[in-house]
PDB file of C-alpha atoms and ligand atoms in Angstrom:
ATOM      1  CA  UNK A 181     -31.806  18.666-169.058  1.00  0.00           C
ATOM      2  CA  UNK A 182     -30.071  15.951-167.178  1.00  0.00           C
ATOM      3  CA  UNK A 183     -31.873  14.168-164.407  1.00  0.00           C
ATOM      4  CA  UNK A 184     -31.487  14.302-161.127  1.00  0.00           C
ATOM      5  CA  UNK A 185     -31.380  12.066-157.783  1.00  0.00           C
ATOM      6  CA  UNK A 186     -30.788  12.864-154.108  1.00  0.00           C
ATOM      7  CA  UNK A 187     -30.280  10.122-151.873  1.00  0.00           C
ATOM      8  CA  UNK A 188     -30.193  10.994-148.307  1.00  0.00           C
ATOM      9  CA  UNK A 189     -32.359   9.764-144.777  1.00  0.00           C
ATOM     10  CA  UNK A 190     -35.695  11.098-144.054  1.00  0.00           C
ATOM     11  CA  UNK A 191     -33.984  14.305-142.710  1.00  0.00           C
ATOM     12  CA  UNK A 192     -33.648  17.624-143.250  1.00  0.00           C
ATOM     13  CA  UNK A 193     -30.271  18.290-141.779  1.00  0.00           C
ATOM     14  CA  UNK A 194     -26.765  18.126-144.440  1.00  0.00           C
ATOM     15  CA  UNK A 195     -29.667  18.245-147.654  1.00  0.00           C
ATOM     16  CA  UNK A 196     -32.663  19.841-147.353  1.00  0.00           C
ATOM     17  CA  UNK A 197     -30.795  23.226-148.758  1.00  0.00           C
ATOM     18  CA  UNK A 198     -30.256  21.691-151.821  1.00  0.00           C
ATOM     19  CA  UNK A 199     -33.938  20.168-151.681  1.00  0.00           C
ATOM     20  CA  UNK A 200     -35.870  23.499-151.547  1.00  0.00           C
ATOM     21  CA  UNK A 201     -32.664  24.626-154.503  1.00  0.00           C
ATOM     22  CA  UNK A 202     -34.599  22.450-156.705  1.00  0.00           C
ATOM     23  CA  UNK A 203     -37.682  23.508-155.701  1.00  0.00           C
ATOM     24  CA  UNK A 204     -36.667  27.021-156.024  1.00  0.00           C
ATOM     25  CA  UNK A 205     -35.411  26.664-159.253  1.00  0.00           C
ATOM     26  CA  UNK A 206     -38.463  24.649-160.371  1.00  0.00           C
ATOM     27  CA  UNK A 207     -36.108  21.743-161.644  1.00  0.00           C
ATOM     28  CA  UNK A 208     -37.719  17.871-160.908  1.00  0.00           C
ATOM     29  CA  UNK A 209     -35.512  15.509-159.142  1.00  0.00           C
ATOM     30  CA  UNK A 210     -36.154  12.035-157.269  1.00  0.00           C
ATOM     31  CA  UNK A 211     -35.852  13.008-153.729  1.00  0.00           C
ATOM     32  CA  UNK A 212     -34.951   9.335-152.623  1.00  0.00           C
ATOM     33  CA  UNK A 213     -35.333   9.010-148.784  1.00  0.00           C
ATOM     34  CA  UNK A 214     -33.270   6.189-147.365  1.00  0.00           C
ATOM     35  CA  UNK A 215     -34.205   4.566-144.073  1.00  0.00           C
ATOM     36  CA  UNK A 216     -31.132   4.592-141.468  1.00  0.00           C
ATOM     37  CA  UNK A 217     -31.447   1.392-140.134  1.00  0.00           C
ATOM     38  CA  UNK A 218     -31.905   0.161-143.982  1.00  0.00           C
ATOM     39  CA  UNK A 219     -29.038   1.879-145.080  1.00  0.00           C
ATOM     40  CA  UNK A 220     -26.588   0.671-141.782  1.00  0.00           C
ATOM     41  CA  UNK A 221     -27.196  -2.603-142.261  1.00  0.00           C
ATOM     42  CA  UNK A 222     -27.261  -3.554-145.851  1.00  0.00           C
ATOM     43  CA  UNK A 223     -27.581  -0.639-148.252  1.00  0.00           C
ATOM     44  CA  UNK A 224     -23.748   0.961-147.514  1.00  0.00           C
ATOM     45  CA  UNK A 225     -22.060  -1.940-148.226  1.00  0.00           C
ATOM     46  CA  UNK A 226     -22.824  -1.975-151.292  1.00  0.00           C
ATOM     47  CA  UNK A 227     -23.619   1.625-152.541  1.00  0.00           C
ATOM     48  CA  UNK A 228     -22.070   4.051-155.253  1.00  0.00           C
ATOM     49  CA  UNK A 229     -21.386   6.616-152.581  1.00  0.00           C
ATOM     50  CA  UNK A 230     -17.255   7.641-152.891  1.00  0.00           C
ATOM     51  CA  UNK A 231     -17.028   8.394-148.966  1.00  0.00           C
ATOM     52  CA  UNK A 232     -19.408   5.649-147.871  1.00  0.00           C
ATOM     53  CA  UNK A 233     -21.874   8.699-146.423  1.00  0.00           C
ATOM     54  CA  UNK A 234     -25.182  10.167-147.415  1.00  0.00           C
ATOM     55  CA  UNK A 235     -26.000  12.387-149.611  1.00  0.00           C
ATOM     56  CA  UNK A 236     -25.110  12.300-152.632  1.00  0.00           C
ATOM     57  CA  UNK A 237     -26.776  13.244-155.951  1.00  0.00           C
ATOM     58  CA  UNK A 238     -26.819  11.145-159.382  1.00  0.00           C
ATOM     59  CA  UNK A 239     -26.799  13.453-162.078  1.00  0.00           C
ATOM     60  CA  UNK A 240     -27.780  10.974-165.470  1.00  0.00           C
ATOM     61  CA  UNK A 241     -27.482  13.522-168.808  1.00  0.00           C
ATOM     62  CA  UNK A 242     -26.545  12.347-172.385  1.00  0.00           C
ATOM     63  CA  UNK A 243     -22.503  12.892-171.241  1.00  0.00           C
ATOM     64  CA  UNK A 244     -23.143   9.755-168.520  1.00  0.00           C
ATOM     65  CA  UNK A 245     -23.527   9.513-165.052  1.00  0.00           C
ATOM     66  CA  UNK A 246     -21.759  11.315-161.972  1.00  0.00           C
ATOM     67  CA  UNK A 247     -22.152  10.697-158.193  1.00  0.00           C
ATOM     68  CA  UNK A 248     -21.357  13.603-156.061  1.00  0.00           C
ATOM     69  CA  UNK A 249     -20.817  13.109-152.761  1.00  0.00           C
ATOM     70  CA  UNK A 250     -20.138  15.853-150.268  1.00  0.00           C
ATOM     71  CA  UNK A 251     -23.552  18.364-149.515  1.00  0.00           C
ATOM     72  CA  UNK A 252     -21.651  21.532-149.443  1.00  0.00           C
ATOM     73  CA  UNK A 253     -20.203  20.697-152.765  1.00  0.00           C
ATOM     74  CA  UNK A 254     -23.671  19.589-154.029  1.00  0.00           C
ATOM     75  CA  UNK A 255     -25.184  22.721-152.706  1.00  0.00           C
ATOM     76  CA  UNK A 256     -22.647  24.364-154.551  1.00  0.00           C
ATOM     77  CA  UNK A 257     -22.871  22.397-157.626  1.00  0.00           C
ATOM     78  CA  UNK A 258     -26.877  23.132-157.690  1.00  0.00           C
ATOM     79  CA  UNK A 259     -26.771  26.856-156.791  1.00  0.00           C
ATOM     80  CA  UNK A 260     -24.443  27.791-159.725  1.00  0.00           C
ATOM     81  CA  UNK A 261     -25.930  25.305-162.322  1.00  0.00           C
ATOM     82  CA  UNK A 262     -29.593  27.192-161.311  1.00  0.00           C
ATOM     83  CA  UNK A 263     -27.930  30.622-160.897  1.00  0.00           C
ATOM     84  CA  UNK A 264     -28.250  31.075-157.837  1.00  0.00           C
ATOM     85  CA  UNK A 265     -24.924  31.586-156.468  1.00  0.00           C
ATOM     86  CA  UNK A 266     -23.921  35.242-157.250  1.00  0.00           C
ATOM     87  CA  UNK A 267     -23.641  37.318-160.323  1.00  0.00           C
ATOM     88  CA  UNK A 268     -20.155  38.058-159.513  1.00  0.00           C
ATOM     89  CA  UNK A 269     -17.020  36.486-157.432  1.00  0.00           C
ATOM     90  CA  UNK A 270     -17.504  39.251-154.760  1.00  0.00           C
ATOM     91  CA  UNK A 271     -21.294  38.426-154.503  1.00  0.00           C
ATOM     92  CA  UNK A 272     -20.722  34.606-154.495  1.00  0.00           C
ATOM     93  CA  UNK A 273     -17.898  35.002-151.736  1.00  0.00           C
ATOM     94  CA  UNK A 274     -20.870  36.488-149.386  1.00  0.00           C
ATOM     95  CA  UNK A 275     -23.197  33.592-150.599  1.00  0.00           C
ATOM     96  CA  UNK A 276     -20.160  31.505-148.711  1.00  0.00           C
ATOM     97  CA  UNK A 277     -19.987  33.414-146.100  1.00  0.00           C
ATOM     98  CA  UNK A 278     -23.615  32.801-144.835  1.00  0.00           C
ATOM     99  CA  UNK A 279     -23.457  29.267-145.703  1.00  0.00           C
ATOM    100  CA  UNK A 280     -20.717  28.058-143.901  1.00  0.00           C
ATOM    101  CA  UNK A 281     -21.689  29.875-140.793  1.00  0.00           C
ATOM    102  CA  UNK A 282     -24.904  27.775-140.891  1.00  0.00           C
ATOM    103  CA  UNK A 283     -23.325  24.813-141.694  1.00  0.00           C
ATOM    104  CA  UNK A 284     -21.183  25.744-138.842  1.00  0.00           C
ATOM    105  CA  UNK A 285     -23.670  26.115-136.950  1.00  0.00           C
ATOM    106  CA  UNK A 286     -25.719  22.912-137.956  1.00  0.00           C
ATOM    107  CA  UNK A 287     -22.436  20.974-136.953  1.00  0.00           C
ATOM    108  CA  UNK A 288     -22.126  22.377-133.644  1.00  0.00           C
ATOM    109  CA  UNK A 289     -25.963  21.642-132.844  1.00  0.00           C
ATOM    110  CA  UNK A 290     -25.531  18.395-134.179  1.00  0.00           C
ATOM    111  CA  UNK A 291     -22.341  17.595-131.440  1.00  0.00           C
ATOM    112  CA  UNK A 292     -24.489  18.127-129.301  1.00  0.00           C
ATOM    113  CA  UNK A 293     -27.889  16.219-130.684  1.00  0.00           C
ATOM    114  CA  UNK A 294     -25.857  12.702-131.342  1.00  0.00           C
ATOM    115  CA  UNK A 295     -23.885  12.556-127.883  1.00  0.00           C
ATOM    116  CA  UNK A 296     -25.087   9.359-126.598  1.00  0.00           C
ATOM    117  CA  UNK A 297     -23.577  10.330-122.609  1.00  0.00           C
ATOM    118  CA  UNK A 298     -26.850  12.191-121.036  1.00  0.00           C
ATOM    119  CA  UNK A 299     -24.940  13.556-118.513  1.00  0.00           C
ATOM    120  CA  UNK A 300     -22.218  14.623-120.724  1.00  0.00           C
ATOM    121  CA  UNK A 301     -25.156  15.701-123.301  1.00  0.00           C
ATOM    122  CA  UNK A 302     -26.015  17.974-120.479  1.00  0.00           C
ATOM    123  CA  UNK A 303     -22.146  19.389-119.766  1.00  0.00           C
ATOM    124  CA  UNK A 304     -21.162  20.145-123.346  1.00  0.00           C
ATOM    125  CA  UNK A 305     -25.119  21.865-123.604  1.00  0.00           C
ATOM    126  CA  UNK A 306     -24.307  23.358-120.836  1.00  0.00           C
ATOM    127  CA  UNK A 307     -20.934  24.749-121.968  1.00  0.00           C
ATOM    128  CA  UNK A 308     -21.910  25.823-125.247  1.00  0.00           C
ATOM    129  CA  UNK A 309     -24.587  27.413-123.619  1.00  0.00           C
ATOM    130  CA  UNK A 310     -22.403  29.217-120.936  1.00  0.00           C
ATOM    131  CA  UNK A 311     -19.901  30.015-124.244  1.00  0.00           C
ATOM    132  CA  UNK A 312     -22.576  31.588-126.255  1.00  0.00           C
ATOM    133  CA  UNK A 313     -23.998  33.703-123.288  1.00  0.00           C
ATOM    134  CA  UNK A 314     -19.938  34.910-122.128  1.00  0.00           C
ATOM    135  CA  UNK A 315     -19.260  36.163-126.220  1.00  0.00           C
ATOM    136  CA  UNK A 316     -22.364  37.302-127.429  1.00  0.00           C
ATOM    137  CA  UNK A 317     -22.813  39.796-124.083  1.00  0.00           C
ATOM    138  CA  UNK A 318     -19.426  41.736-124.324  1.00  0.00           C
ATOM    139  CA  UNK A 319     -20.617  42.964-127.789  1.00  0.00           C
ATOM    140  CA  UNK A 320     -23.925  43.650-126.871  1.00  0.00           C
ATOM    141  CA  UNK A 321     -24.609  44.099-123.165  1.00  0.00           C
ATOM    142  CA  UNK A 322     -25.753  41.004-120.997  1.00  0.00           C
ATOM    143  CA  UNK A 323     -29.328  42.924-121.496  1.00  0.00           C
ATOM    144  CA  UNK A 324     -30.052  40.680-124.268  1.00  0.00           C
ATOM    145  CA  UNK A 325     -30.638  37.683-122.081  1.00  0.00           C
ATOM    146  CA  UNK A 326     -32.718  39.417-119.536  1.00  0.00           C
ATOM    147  CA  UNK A 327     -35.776  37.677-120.502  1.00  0.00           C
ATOM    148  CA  UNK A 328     -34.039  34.229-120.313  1.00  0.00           C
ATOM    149  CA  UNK A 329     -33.571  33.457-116.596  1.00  0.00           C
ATOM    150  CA  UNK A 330     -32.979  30.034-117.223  1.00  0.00           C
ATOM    151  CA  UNK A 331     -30.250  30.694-119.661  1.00  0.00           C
ATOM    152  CA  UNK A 332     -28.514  32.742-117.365  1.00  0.00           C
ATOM    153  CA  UNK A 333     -28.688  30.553-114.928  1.00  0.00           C
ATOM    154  CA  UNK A 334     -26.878  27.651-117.064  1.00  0.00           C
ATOM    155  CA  UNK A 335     -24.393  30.660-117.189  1.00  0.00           C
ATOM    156  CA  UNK A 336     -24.107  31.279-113.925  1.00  0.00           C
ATOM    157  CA  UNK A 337     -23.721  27.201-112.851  1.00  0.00           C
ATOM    158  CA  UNK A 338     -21.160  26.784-115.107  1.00  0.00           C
ATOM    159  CA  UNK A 339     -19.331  29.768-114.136  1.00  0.00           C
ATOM    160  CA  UNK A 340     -19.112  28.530-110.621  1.00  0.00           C
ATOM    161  CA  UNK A 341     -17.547  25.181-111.187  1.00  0.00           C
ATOM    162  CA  UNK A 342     -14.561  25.621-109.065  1.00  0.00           C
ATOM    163  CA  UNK A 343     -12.091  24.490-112.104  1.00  0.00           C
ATOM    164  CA  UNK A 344     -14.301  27.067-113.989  1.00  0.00           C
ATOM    165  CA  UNK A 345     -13.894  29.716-111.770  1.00  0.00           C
ATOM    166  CA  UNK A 346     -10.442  29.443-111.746  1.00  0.00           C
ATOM    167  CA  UNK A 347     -10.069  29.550-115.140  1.00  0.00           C
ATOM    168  CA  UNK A 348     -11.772  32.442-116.034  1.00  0.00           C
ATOM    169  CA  UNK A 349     -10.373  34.698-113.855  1.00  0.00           C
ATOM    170  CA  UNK A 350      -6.801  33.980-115.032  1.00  0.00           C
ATOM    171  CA  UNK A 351      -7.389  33.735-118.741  1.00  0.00           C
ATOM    172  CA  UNK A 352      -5.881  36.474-120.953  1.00  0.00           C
ATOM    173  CA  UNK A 353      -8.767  39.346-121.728  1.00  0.00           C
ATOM    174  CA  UNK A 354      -9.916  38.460-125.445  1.00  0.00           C
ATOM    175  CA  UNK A 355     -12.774  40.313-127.526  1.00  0.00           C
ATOM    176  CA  UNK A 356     -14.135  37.439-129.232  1.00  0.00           C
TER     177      UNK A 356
HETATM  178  N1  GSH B 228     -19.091  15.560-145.153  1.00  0.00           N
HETATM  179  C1  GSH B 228     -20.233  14.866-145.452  1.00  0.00           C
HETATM  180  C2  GSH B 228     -20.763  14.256-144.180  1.00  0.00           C
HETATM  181  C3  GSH B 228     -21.896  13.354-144.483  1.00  0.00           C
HETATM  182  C4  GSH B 228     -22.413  12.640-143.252  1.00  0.00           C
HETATM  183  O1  GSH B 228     -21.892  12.769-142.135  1.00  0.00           O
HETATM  184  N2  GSH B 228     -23.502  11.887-143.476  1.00  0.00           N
HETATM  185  C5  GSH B 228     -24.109  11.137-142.429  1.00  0.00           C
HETATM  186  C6  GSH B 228     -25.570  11.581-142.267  1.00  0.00           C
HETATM  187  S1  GSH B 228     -25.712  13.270-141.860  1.00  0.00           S
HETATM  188  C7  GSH B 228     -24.144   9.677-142.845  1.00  0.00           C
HETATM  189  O2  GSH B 228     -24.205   9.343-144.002  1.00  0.00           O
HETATM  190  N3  GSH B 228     -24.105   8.793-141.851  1.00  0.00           N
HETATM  191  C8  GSH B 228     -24.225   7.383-142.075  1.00  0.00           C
HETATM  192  C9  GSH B 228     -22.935   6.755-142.506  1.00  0.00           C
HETATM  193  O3  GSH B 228     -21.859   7.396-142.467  1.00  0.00           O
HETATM  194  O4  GSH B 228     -22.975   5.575-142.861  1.00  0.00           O
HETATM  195  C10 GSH B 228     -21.240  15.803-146.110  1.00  0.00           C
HETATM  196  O5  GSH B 228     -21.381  16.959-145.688  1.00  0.00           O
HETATM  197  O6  GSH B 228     -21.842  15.380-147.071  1.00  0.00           O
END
Protein backbone atom coordinates (compact mmCIF):
# COMPACT_ATOMS: atom_id res chain seq x y z
CA UNK A 1 0.00 0.00 0.00
CA UNK A 2 1.76 3.16 -0.91
CA UNK A 3 1.56 6.12 1.39
CA UNK A 4 -0.06 8.99 1.11
CA UNK A 5 0.25 12.96 1.70
CA UNK A 6 -2.08 15.90 1.06
CA UNK A 7 -0.72 19.19 1.35
CA UNK A 8 -3.17 21.92 1.18
CA UNK A 9 -4.28 25.24 3.72
CA UNK A 10 -6.46 24.74 6.62
CA UNK A 11 -9.48 24.71 4.19
CA UNK A 12 -11.97 22.76 3.00
CA UNK A 13 -12.55 24.27 -0.38
CA UNK A 14 -10.39 22.56 -3.82
CA UNK A 15 -9.54 19.25 -1.17
CA UNK A 16 -11.67 18.31 1.32
CA UNK A 17 -13.48 15.82 -1.40
CA UNK A 18 -10.58 13.93 -1.64
CA UNK A 19 -10.12 14.18 2.31
CA UNK A 20 -13.42 12.47 3.33
CA UNK A 21 -12.28 9.86 -0.17
CA UNK A 22 -9.77 8.63 2.18
CA UNK A 23 -11.79 8.55 4.92
CA UNK A 24 -14.42 6.81 3.03
CA UNK A 25 -12.29 4.34 1.79
CA UNK A 26 -10.67 3.82 5.21
CA UNK A 27 -7.09 4.40 3.64
CA UNK A 28 -4.49 6.57 6.21
CA UNK A 29 -2.88 9.55 4.76
CA UNK A 30 -0.96 12.68 6.34
CA UNK A 31 -3.44 15.38 5.93
CA UNK A 32 -0.66 18.17 6.04
CA UNK A 33 -2.32 21.62 6.63
CA UNK A 34 -0.18 24.47 5.42
CA UNK A 35 -0.59 27.95 6.86
CA UNK A 36 -1.23 30.70 3.98
CA UNK A 37 0.78 33.28 5.16
CA UNK A 38 3.60 30.41 5.78
CA UNK A 39 3.26 29.11 2.52
CA UNK A 40 3.20 32.93 0.59
CA UNK A 41 6.09 33.92 2.00
CA UNK A 42 8.62 31.21 2.18
CA UNK A 43 7.24 27.72 1.65
CA UNK A 44 6.32 28.23 -2.44
CA UNK A 45 9.48 29.20 -3.35
CA UNK A 46 10.83 26.41 -2.71
CA UNK A 47 8.21 23.54 -2.92
CA UNK A 48 7.78 20.30 -5.14
CA UNK A 49 4.45 21.56 -6.36
CA UNK A 50 4.59 21.47 -10.62
CA UNK A 51 2.10 24.59 -10.89
CA UNK A 52 3.41 26.44 -7.85
CA UNK A 53 -0.40 25.92 -6.20
CA UNK A 54 -1.86 23.86 -3.42
CA UNK A 55 -2.85 20.80 -3.28
CA UNK A 56 -1.13 18.33 -4.23
CA UNK A 57 -0.68 14.74 -2.98
CA UNK A 58 2.76 12.69 -2.53
CA UNK A 59 2.10 9.28 -3.24
CA UNK A 60 5.65 7.30 -1.78
CA UNK A 61 5.15 3.25 -2.84
CA UNK A 62 8.08 0.81 -3.58
CA UNK A 63 7.90 2.19 -7.58
CA UNK A 64 9.12 5.91 -6.06
CA UNK A 65 7.57 8.99 -5.49
CA UNK A 66 4.92 11.14 -7.55
CA UNK A 67 3.53 14.66 -6.87
CA UNK A 68 0.20 15.32 -8.31
CA UNK A 69 -0.87 18.51 -8.58
CA UNK A 70 -4.26 19.54 -9.85
CA UNK A 71 -7.47 18.52 -7.17
CA UNK A 72 -9.81 17.42 -9.82
CA UNK A 73 -7.19 15.12 -11.13
CA UNK A 74 -6.36 13.99 -7.54
CA UNK A 75 -9.97 13.47 -6.84
CA UNK A 76 -9.95 11.50 -9.78
CA UNK A 77 -6.84 9.68 -9.17
CA UNK A 78 -8.27 8.66 -5.49
CA UNK A 79 -11.85 7.75 -6.52
CA UNK A 80 -10.74 5.12 -9.11
CA UNK A 81 -7.68 3.76 -7.13
CA UNK A 82 -10.53 3.21 -4.04
CA UNK A 83 -13.30 2.25 -6.52
CA UNK A 84 -15.24 4.67 -6.21
CA UNK A 85 -15.64 6.15 -9.50
CA UNK A 86 -18.16 3.94 -11.44
CA UNK A 87 -18.38 0.35 -12.36
CA UNK A 88 -18.68 1.26 -15.89
CA UNK A 89 -17.70 4.29 -18.43
CA UNK A 90 -21.44 5.28 -18.58
CA UNK A 91 -21.65 5.29 -14.70
CA UNK A 92 -18.29 7.14 -14.27
CA UNK A 93 -19.37 9.81 -16.99
CA UNK A 94 -22.39 10.73 -14.42
CA UNK A 95 -19.82 10.63 -11.47
CA UNK A 96 -18.33 13.71 -13.80
CA UNK A 97 -21.18 15.15 -14.36
CA UNK A 98 -22.02 15.97 -10.65
CA UNK A 99 -18.57 16.86 -9.93
CA UNK A 100 -17.84 19.42 -12.20
CA UNK A 101 -21.09 21.15 -11.61
CA UNK A 102 -19.92 21.53 -7.97
CA UNK A 103 -16.69 22.43 -8.76
CA UNK A 104 -18.41 24.83 -10.97
CA UNK A 105 -20.16 25.93 -8.59
CA UNK A 106 -17.38 26.20 -5.83
CA UNK A 107 -15.53 28.48 -8.46
CA UNK A 108 -18.26 30.78 -9.00
CA UNK A 109 -18.82 31.22 -5.08
CA UNK A 110 -15.32 31.61 -4.71
CA UNK A 111 -15.30 34.87 -7.48
CA UNK A 112 -17.24 36.16 -5.46
CA UNK A 113 -15.65 35.30 -1.74
CA UNK A 114 -11.92 36.65 -2.82
CA UNK A 115 -13.06 40.05 -4.56
CA UNK A 116 -11.21 42.46 -2.53
CA UNK A 117 -13.65 45.73 -4.09
CA UNK A 118 -16.67 45.75 -1.35
CA UNK A 119 -18.66 47.62 -3.46
CA UNK A 120 -17.93 45.62 -6.44
CA UNK A 121 -18.21 42.42 -3.98
CA UNK A 122 -21.69 43.71 -3.63
CA UNK A 123 -22.43 44.28 -7.70
CA UNK A 124 -21.14 40.96 -8.98
CA UNK A 125 -23.30 39.33 -5.61
CA UNK A 126 -25.74 41.19 -6.67
CA UNK A 127 -25.67 40.09 -10.33
CA UNK A 128 -25.20 36.57 -9.79
CA UNK A 129 -27.90 36.85 -7.55
CA UNK A 130 -30.28 38.71 -10.02
CA UNK A 131 -28.83 35.84 -12.77
CA UNK A 132 -29.76 32.94 -10.66
CA UNK A 133 -33.29 34.34 -9.72
CA UNK A 134 -34.03 35.44 -13.91
CA UNK A 135 -32.97 31.39 -15.04
CA UNK A 136 -34.00 29.32 -12.38
CA UNK A 137 -37.84 31.04 -12.46
CA UNK A 138 -38.66 30.46 -16.24
CA UNK A 139 -38.28 26.68 -15.53
CA UNK A 140 -40.00 26.66 -12.48
CA UNK A 141 -42.31 29.58 -11.80
CA UNK A 142 -40.97 32.72 -9.82
CA UNK A 143 -43.10 30.85 -6.88
CA UNK A 144 -40.00 29.34 -5.71
CA UNK A 145 -38.63 32.54 -4.29
CA UNK A 146 -41.77 33.65 -2.63
CA UNK A 147 -40.46 33.12 0.73
CA UNK A 148 -37.26 35.14 -0.05
CA UNK A 149 -38.30 38.82 -0.17
CA UNK A 150 -34.97 39.94 0.12
CA UNK A 151 -33.78 37.93 -2.78
CA UNK A 152 -36.27 39.26 -4.90
CA UNK A 153 -35.62 42.37 -4.08
CA UNK A 154 -31.75 42.12 -5.16
CA UNK A 155 -33.73 41.01 -8.33
CA UNK A 156 -35.77 43.63 -8.65
CA UNK A 157 -32.74 46.50 -7.93
CA UNK A 158 -30.77 45.12 -10.38
CA UNK A 159 -33.39 44.88 -12.88
CA UNK A 160 -33.99 48.56 -12.64
CA UNK A 161 -30.55 49.84 -13.32
CA UNK A 162 -31.32 51.96 -16.23
CA UNK A 163 -28.38 50.21 -18.44
CA UNK A 164 -30.12 47.03 -17.04
CA UNK A 165 -33.36 47.82 -18.03
CA UNK A 166 -32.42 48.50 -21.29
CA UNK A 167 -30.79 45.54 -21.81
CA UNK A 168 -33.18 43.17 -20.94
CA UNK A 169 -35.86 44.26 -22.79
CA UNK A 170 -33.93 44.11 -26.10
CA UNK A 171 -32.06 40.89 -25.60
CA UNK A 172 -33.00 37.93 -27.84
CA UNK A 173 -35.67 35.49 -25.82
CA UNK A 174 -33.36 32.46 -24.62
CA UNK A 175 -34.52 29.35 -22.42
CA UNK A 176 -31.54 28.96 -20.43
N1 LIG B 1 -6.27 24.31 -10.60
C1 LIG B 1 -5.77 24.19 -9.33
C2 LIG B 1 -5.98 25.50 -8.61
C3 LIG B 1 -5.30 25.48 -7.30
C4 LIG B 1 -5.39 26.80 -6.57
O1 LIG B 1 -5.94 27.80 -7.07
N2 LIG B 1 -4.87 26.78 -5.34
C5 LIG B 1 -4.87 27.95 -4.52
C6 LIG B 1 -5.63 27.66 -3.22
S1 LIG B 1 -7.29 27.21 -3.50
C7 LIG B 1 -3.43 28.25 -4.12
O2 LIG B 1 -2.60 27.38 -4.02
N3 LIG B 1 -3.15 29.53 -3.90
C8 LIG B 1 -1.87 29.96 -3.43
C9 LIG B 1 -0.86 30.07 -4.53
O3 LIG B 1 -1.20 29.98 -5.73
O4 LIG B 1 0.31 30.30 -4.20
C10 LIG B 1 -6.46 23.03 -8.62
O5 LIG B 1 -7.68 22.85 -8.77
O6 LIG B 1 -5.76 22.29 -7.97
Amino acid sequence: MPSYKLIYFPDRFRTEVCRLLFVLAEVEFDDHRVDYMEWSTKLKKCSNAPYGDLPILEIESEEGKIILPQSRAIQRYLAKEFGLYGESNDESVIIDVVTECWDEFLDAAAKIMFEEEQTKKASLADVATFNYIDVVKDWVGEELFSSYPKLLAIRDNISKIESIAAYLAGRPKCLY
